[in-house]
Coordinates of C-alpha atoms in Angstrom, one line a residue:
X1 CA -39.8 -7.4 5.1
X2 CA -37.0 -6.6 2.6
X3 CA -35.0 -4.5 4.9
X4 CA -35.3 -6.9 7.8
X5 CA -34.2 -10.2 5.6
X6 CA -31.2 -7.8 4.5
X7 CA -29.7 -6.6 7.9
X8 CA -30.0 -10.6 9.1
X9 CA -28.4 -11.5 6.1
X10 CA -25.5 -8.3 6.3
X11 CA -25.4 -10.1 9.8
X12 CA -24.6 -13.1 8.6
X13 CA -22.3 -11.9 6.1
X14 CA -19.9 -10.0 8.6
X15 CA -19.7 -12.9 11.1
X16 CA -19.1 -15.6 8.1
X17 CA -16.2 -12.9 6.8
X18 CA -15.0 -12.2 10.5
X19 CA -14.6 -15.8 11.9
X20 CA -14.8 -18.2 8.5
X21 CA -13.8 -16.4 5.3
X22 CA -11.2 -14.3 6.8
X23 CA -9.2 -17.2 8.2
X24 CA -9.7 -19.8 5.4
X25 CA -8.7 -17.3 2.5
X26 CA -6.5 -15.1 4.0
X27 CA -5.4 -17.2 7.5
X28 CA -6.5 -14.0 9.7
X29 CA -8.9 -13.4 12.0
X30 CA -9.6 -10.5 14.5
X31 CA -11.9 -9.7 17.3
X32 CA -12.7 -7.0 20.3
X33 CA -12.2 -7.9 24.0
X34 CA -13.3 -5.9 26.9
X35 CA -11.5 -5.5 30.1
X36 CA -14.4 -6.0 32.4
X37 CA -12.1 -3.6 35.6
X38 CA -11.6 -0.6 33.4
X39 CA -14.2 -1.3 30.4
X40 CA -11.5 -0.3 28.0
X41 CA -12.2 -2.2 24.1
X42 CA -9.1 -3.8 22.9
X43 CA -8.4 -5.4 19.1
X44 CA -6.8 -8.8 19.3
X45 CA -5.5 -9.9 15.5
X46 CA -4.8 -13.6 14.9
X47 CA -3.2 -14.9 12.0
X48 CA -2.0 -18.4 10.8
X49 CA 2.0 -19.2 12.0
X50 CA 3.6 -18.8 8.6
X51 CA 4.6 -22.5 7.1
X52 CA 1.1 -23.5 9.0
X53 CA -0.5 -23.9 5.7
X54 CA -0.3 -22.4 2.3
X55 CA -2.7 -19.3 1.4
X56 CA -3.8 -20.1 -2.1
X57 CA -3.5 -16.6 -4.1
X58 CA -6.4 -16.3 -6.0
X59 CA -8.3 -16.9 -2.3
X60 CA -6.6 -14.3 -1.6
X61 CA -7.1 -11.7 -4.3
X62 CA -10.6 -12.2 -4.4
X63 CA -11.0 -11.8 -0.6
X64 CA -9.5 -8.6 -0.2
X65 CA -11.2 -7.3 -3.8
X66 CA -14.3 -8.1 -2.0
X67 CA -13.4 -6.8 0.9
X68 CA -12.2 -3.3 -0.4
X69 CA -15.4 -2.9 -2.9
X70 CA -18.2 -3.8 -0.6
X71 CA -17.9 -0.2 1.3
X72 CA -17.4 1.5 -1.8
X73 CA -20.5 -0.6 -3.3
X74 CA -22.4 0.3 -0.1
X75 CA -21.7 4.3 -0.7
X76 CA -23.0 4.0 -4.3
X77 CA -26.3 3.0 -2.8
X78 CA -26.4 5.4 -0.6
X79 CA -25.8 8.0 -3.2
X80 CA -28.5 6.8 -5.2
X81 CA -31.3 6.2 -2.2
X82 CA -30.6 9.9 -2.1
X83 CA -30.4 10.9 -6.0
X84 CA -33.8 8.6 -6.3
X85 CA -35.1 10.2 -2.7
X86 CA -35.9 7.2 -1.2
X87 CA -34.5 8.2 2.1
X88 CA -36.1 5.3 4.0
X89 CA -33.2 3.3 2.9
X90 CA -30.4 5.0 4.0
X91 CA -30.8 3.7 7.8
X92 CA -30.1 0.3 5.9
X93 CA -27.1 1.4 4.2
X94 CA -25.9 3.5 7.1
X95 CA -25.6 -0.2 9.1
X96 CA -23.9 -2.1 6.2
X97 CA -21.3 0.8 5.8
X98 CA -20.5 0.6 9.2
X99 CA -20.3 -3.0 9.3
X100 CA -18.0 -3.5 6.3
X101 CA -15.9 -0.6 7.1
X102 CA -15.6 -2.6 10.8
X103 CA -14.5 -6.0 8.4
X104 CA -12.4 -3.7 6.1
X105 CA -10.8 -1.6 8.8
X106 CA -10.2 -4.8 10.9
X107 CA -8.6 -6.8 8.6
X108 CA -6.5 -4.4 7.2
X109 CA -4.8 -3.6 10.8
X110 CA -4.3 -7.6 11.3
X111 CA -2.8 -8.1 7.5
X112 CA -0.6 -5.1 9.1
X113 CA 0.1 -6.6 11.9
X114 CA 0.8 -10.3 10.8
X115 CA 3.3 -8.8 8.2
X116 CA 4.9 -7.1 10.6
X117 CA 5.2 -9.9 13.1
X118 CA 6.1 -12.2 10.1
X119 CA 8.8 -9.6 9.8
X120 CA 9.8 -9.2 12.9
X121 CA 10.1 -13.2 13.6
X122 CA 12.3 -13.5 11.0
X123 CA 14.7 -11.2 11.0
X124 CA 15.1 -12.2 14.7
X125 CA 15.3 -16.1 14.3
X126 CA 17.7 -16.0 11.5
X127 CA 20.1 -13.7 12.6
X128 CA 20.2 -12.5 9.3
X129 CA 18.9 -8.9 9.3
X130 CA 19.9 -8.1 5.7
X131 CA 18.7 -11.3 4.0
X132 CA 15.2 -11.0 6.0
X133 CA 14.9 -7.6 5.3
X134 CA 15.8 -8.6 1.0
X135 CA 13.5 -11.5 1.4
X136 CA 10.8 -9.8 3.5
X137 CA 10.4 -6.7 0.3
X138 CA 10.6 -9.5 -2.1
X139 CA 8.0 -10.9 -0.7
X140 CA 5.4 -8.0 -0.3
X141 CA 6.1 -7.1 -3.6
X142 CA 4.7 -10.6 -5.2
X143 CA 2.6 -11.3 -2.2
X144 CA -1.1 -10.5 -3.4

């Protein structure tokens, strides 16, 4: 029963981080599409137009802590179900792992890509290429 209440609940947990968490802490969101003709799987990243609303920080910092130290927390279970030779839970860790390295993974490609676009827009609206650029690696650096 234990194992059952924990994948619907590691369920839960990566929808609520995909589609909620992600975009009210962070103001990103990702998600796969199919092309039903050739079946090929394609990664769509959205994230909030900057000036949209403000991202408070400490949202921020604890999202992607949390985000970074679930697979790394998932690992360290797995390593002990092994040390204690409980093997029958490593099926159980095997899906969390691949779910939060799916979550991890996913939102690090569309923090990568909205930086990049945030970039990108900017540099080409102003018509300022050096002050975006100085004001773009300002901003990363504080940015958390």
């Amino acid at each position: 029963m234990i194992f059952i209440i924990t994948i619907l609940l590691l369920a839960a947990d990566f929808y609520y981080l995909k589609n909620i968490a992600g975009r009210r802490l962070v103001g990103l969101r990702w998600w796969n599409e199919v092309d039903p003709s050739t079946g090929e799987s394609q990664w769509v990243f959205e994230s909030l137009e900057p000036g949209t609303r403000q991202i408070n920080a400490t949202d921020s910092r604890f999202f992607w802590l949390a985000l970074y130290v679930q697979p790394v927390w998932w690992v360290l279970m797995a390593i002990l179900a092994i040390i204690r030779l409980q093997f029958l839970w490593l099926p159980l860790v095997a899906i969390a792992l691949a779910l939060t390295i799916i979550n991890t993974l996913a939102f690090s490609r569309c923090d990568k890509f909205s930086q990049a676009s945030d970039f990108a827009g900017g540099a080409f609206g102003s018509g300022n290429l050096a002050g975006s650029i100085a004001s773009n690696f300002v901003s990363r650096m504080f940015r958390s």
